[in-house]
């Protein structure tokens, strides 16, 4: 028998796409269509409904970039269609690209209530079932003319907010054209035939050639196609379906893999569209899925990111009401436990804790649901503190998919225990389907089964399905596939169920899953640690100001009765958490998003500074002396940690530079720094240790410029070949003594940099304050510190701790970490001596090592200061920047942790006369107070979050600076933890708590002040 495989497959494609699919809505009549183009930004629904519409026809061009047009469609149901299911079928320009990245629409009734959304793969609207002949109807469609920005990843100005929004002058270039507007009968038999052929055809193609089932399906499909009368699709559909029925009824093998299909719509909270458009994307998607739930009782859908539901509640309360209804029926499932799906490399530790607090609280308050999963399919790597934070928030399970994007090493597991830096383990799963926008196609099912790396030991995996980013989520075609694939020979068994059901079963069947220890490093998108510096600086500074605002407000509330600003802090935290979304904070969004973020951070900063100032003035009292406040968790210059004292002198003054040959020397008796005529640091001598920090003949604070043109994702990626070309910035326009330091000016390309290098009295930290007027394109600016240290590993700060990474490239895993994240410090050392580099807003770091001819080892630390990607924002990082970093000479890990805090938490001086005792003190520098605030329930209790910061066991005494009635250990949501879980961690003795912490343990304490005499 000769093979007919290719011929039949080609036949199936053409007949299905050109004849059978169009026959689903073959009986149709034109709709009457009218349009109103809204001026500028979107308008309220009531305004859109009442607008003056004008008639148009199919072919009409509409939609200047980012604009909104309202369509009104009306029709009368033909008498002959009585009793049928009637739908409106519309194509407002969906030929441009796939779902989520082009025109979208939200359909309203005349009273303003929502019907569903329109998307490229979901272009129908229910009108009546059963229809009444002669009945009239009208719908209103709010249509968004979002530009397609993802086709070729080339620079474009379409990501800017349009200038014409402000002057309301019309843009002359519409993006879209109305291609179809019909009232049609939905032919269910034809639609079911489409689904039968789609599933069996997909399964046939996915099966191996040697499988008999493949050839049986080929023959069955061929016979069914023979039965289809191309001139009478509707009339011949039942006969064709009858021929396919036996193939669909053949059950799966008992050993078939089980796929838990989870309805999902990953919606980037901002990316190739601004935040305001995400609000509308959420409304459209939720409208779609709740409408689908009405017709499919078996359908369940998960939604993460509490922020998106909060938007829905604020902007579309009627749609939010549908969510609440479907939560009660068990069809709509809140998951994720987070406010947004944040970047977890750059986001600070306390902010990650608040992501969990605000996310979980929203679900508890709004739906009575305690979420147990962390749902982060698309974030660009995961820090090693996450397992402990999850556990402390009551999260049991973790899901992501992004690690499948690794470019060098394949992650060895799909189901595993993830062990964090402190030893906490979380049961975790990576869906082997390798996408979070699956369509339940035959190819996807086959790939998930073949790709699953835990076969034999485990029998289940999870598959998120649905169109994301405004594409509308799952559609009825996906549900039809799931129904047919539930028990089908040759396929995995597909079961629609919740993530909780999947995880509970998966953990029960695979309790001894393998363990992965430490961070989940994504071997991709390394450039997100550096792109859009202003966004990253806004976040870093907002995080520290929030810490200060809570600290001083709580201190003032306890000591003076100051009114703690609960509402303002809640709102400001949520604003900062929103901007930690994994395409905002990483710098991978369009210009509109980042310019808006810069304005938002400026407003947040101003308001937080106002809160800090008000609390400090309440504490400082009257008087004209200077009260110095120290928010750092370490005493400095006589000012207690977390407290304030009167300043009598001026400690920490910068050393005056003196001439040294044709350069300068900075010497404070602890460290001697030599700066040559080029403005480069040629020596950093530890006087007490009698040791030079820099490698022989090398220069530090060396700015280096690289060509930076990655293969595909400009803002996201730094590809390793960037190292092949480097230009050292050696020449200086001027090097001079200036303002207590050495001032260096350099010019290169179209840019200019001015640095002030200084050393304070009593400090081992050399500070470099850098201002750059940056106008390069597709360049990467780094700064190098070549250290004379033989270090096998670096220690980089992460949230609530630090991680050690090899400095060598012994394995492909080590080599792939050529750019990694560090927060406030990076430490390198050998036994007895080390050095640290600290920063105020830099995250991308690199460490390389080389053995010199003298036998010594040069270990070079480089910080990535600026990039200049052109997509998706062609102006990324252009303009003026100020950033700071420093070299700490002769530093151990204790010094690195302290200097990281001190460098980022400046002293603040206000007039007054009062000393301010800290609310709490600790006697061990390894135990760091990260957060001090009042309890969210407004009880007046003081909440302290602290952690062990050095990586060893620690004992400490925490003393309360106020009369203490009681103390309890809580979870992140400030709920008391059962004593059995923390019996050895805390012991109270009057005003003191004796603490015992394991390495990097996080502890949250709730301290109740005494109220009576």
mmCIF file with all atom_site columns, C-alpha atoms in Angstrom, residues 627-697:
data_model
loop_
_atom_site.group_PDB
_atom_site.id
_atom_site.type_symbol
_atom_site.label_atom_id
_atom_site.label_alt_id
_atom_site.label_comp_id
_atom_site.label_asym_id
_atom_site.label_entity_id
_atom_site.label_seq_id
_atom_site.pdbx_PDB_ins_code
_atom_site.Cartn_x
_atom_site.Cartn_y
_atom_site.Cartn_z
_atom_site.occupancy
_atom_site.B_iso_or_equiv
_atom_site.pdbx_formal_charge
_atom_site.auth_seq_id
_atom_site.auth_comp_id
_atom_site.auth_asym_id
_atom_site.auth_atom_id
_atom_site.pdbx_PDB_model_num
ATOM 1  C CA . UNK A 1 627 ? 18.723 65.867 65.339 1.00 0.00 ? 627 UNK A CA 1
ATOM 2  C CA . UNK A 1 628 ? 20.256 63.181 63.135 1.00 0.00 ? 628 UNK A CA 1
ATOM 3  C CA . UNK A 1 629 ? 18.098 60.187 62.204 1.00 0.00 ? 629 UNK A CA 1
ATOM 4  C CA . UNK A 1 630 ? 19.675 56.864 61.256 1.00 0.00 ? 630 UNK A CA 1
ATOM 5  C CA . UNK A 1 631 ? 17.334 54.456 59.465 1.00 0.00 ? 631 UNK A CA 1
ATOM 6  C CA . UNK A 1 632 ? 20.086 51.921 58.853 1.00 0.00 ? 632 UNK A CA 1
ATOM 7  C CA . UNK A 1 633 ? 20.055 48.838 61.101 1.00 0.00 ? 633 UNK A CA 1
ATOM 8  C CA . UNK A 1 634 ? 23.614 49.671 62.239 1.00 0.00 ? 634 UNK A CA 1
ATOM 9  C CA . UNK A 1 635 ? 24.858 52.403 64.571 1.00 0.00 ? 635 UNK A CA 1
ATOM 10 C CA . UNK A 1 636 ? 26.971 54.997 62.767 1.00 0.00 ? 636 UNK A CA 1
ATOM 11 C CA . UNK A 1 637 ? 28.802 58.120 63.902 1.00 0.00 ? 637 UNK A CA 1
ATOM 12 C CA . UNK A 1 638 ? 27.286 57.731 67.339 1.00 0.00 ? 638 UNK A CA 1
ATOM 13 C CA . UNK A 1 639 ? 23.710 57.684 66.085 1.00 0.00 ? 639 UNK A CA 1
ATOM 14 C CA . UNK A 1 640 ? 21.933 54.482 67.143 1.00 0.00 ? 640 UNK A CA 1
ATOM 15 C CA . UNK A 1 641 ? 20.482 52.127 64.603 1.00 0.00 ? 641 UNK A CA 1
ATOM 16 C CA . UNK A 1 642 ? 16.799 52.907 63.978 1.00 0.00 ? 642 UNK A CA 1
ATOM 17 C CA . UNK A 1 643 ? 17.012 55.941 66.241 1.00 0.00 ? 643 UNK A CA 1
ATOM 18 C CA . UNK A 1 644 ? 18.198 59.561 66.392 1.00 0.00 ? 644 UNK A CA 1
ATOM 19 C CA . UNK A 1 645 ? 20.541 61.709 68.431 1.00 0.00 ? 645 UNK A CA 1
ATOM 20 C CA . UNK A 1 646 ? 21.796 65.265 68.612 1.00 0.00 ? 646 UNK A CA 1
ATOM 21 C CA . UNK A 1 647 ? 24.787 65.995 66.443 1.00 0.00 ? 647 UNK A CA 1
ATOM 22 C CA . UNK A 1 648 ? 27.610 67.913 68.065 1.00 0.00 ? 648 UNK A CA 1
ATOM 23 C CA . UNK A 1 649 ? 30.323 67.538 65.435 1.00 0.00 ? 649 UNK A CA 1
ATOM 24 C CA . UNK A 1 650 ? 30.740 66.699 61.787 1.00 0.00 ? 650 UNK A CA 1
ATOM 25 C CA . UNK A 1 651 ? 32.008 63.117 61.586 1.00 0.00 ? 651 UNK A CA 1
ATOM 26 C CA . UNK A 1 652 ? 32.548 61.419 58.281 1.00 0.00 ? 652 UNK A CA 1
ATOM 27 C CA . UNK A 1 653 ? 33.992 64.463 56.530 1.00 0.00 ? 653 UNK A CA 1
ATOM 28 C CA . UNK A 1 654 ? 35.673 63.698 53.212 1.00 0.00 ? 654 UNK A CA 1
ATOM 29 C CA . UNK A 1 655 ? 39.454 63.506 53.154 1.00 0.00 ? 655 UNK A CA 1
ATOM 30 C CA . UNK A 1 656 ? 41.095 66.394 51.322 1.00 0.00 ? 656 UNK A CA 1
ATOM 31 C CA . UNK A 1 657 ? 43.022 65.033 48.308 1.00 0.00 ? 657 UNK A CA 1
ATOM 32 C CA . UNK A 1 658 ? 46.712 65.817 48.080 1.00 0.00 ? 658 UNK A CA 1
ATOM 33 C CA . UNK A 1 659 ? 49.004 65.786 45.089 1.00 0.00 ? 659 UNK A CA 1
ATOM 34 C CA . UNK A 1 660 ? 50.903 62.578 44.329 1.00 0.00 ? 660 UNK A CA 1
ATOM 35 C CA . UNK A 1 661 ? 53.086 62.928 41.255 1.00 0.00 ? 661 UNK A CA 1
ATOM 36 C CA . UNK A 1 662 ? 50.746 63.826 38.408 1.00 0.00 ? 662 UNK A CA 1
ATOM 37 C CA . UNK A 1 663 ? 47.766 62.404 40.303 1.00 0.00 ? 663 UNK A CA 1
ATOM 38 C CA . UNK A 1 664 ? 46.219 62.510 43.763 1.00 0.00 ? 664 UNK A CA 1
ATOM 39 C CA . UNK A 1 665 ? 46.177 60.531 46.987 1.00 0.00 ? 665 UNK A CA 1
ATOM 40 C CA . UNK A 1 666 ? 43.298 60.075 49.445 1.00 0.00 ? 666 UNK A CA 1
ATOM 41 C CA . UNK A 1 667 ? 44.524 58.819 52.834 1.00 0.00 ? 667 UNK A CA 1
ATOM 42 C CA . UNK A 1 668 ? 42.480 58.562 56.053 1.00 0.00 ? 668 UNK A CA 1
ATOM 43 C CA . UNK A 1 669 ? 44.826 56.348 58.048 1.00 0.00 ? 669 UNK A CA 1
ATOM 44 C CA . UNK A 1 670 ? 42.806 53.236 57.238 1.00 0.00 ? 670 UNK A CA 1
ATOM 45 C CA . UNK A 1 671 ? 42.946 53.229 53.452 1.00 0.00 ? 671 UNK A CA 1
ATOM 46 C CA . UNK A 1 672 ? 45.284 54.931 50.998 1.00 0.00 ? 672 UNK A CA 1
ATOM 47 C CA . UNK A 1 673 ? 43.914 55.538 47.488 1.00 0.00 ? 673 UNK A CA 1
ATOM 48 C CA . UNK A 1 674 ? 46.055 56.607 44.517 1.00 0.00 ? 674 UNK A CA 1
ATOM 49 C CA . UNK A 1 675 ? 44.422 58.207 41.496 1.00 0.00 ? 675 UNK A CA 1
ATOM 50 C CA . UNK A 1 676 ? 46.585 58.791 38.420 1.00 0.00 ? 676 UNK A CA 1
ATOM 51 C CA . UNK A 1 677 ? 46.509 61.551 35.791 1.00 0.00 ? 677 UNK A CA 1
ATOM 52 C CA . UNK A 1 678 ? 43.876 59.559 33.820 1.00 0.00 ? 678 UNK A CA 1
ATOM 53 C CA . UNK A 1 679 ? 41.529 59.615 36.799 1.00 0.00 ? 679 UNK A CA 1
ATOM 54 C CA . UNK A 1 680 ? 41.905 55.859 37.343 1.00 0.00 ? 680 UNK A CA 1
ATOM 55 C CA . UNK A 1 681 ? 42.400 54.267 40.764 1.00 0.00 ? 681 UNK A CA 1
ATOM 56 C CA . UNK A 1 682 ? 45.815 52.586 40.607 1.00 0.00 ? 682 UNK A CA 1
ATOM 57 C CA . UNK A 1 683 ? 46.104 51.632 44.266 1.00 0.00 ? 683 UNK A CA 1
ATOM 58 C CA . UNK A 1 684 ? 43.714 50.887 47.125 1.00 0.00 ? 684 UNK A CA 1
ATOM 59 C CA . UNK A 1 685 ? 45.938 50.015 50.051 1.00 0.00 ? 685 UNK A CA 1
ATOM 60 C CA . UNK A 1 686 ? 44.627 48.526 53.291 1.00 0.00 ? 686 UNK A CA 1
ATOM 61 C CA . UNK A 1 687 ? 47.000 50.211 55.735 1.00 0.00 ? 687 UNK A CA 1
ATOM 62 C CA . UNK A 1 688 ? 46.209 48.079 58.790 1.00 0.00 ? 688 UNK A CA 1
ATOM 63 C CA . UNK A 1 689 ? 46.501 44.813 56.870 1.00 0.00 ? 689 UNK A CA 1
ATOM 64 C CA . UNK A 1 690 ? 49.491 46.032 54.876 1.00 0.00 ? 690 UNK A CA 1
ATOM 65 C CA . UNK A 1 691 ? 47.799 44.762 51.762 1.00 0.00 ? 691 UNK A CA 1
ATOM 66 C CA . UNK A 1 692 ? 47.026 46.109 48.300 1.00 0.00 ? 692 UNK A CA 1
ATOM 67 C CA . UNK A 1 693 ? 43.483 45.508 47.094 1.00 0.00 ? 693 UNK A CA 1
ATOM 68 C CA . UNK A 1 694 ? 44.132 45.962 43.364 1.00 0.00 ? 694 UNK A CA 1
ATOM 69 C CA . UNK A 1 695 ? 45.979 43.586 41.090 1.00 0.00 ? 695 UNK A CA 1
ATOM 70 C CA . UNK A 1 696 ? 49.521 44.643 40.093 1.00 0.00 ? 696 UNK A CA 1
ATOM 71 C CA . UNK A 1 697 ? 49.531 47.025 37.160 1.00 0.00 ? 697 UNK A CA 1
#
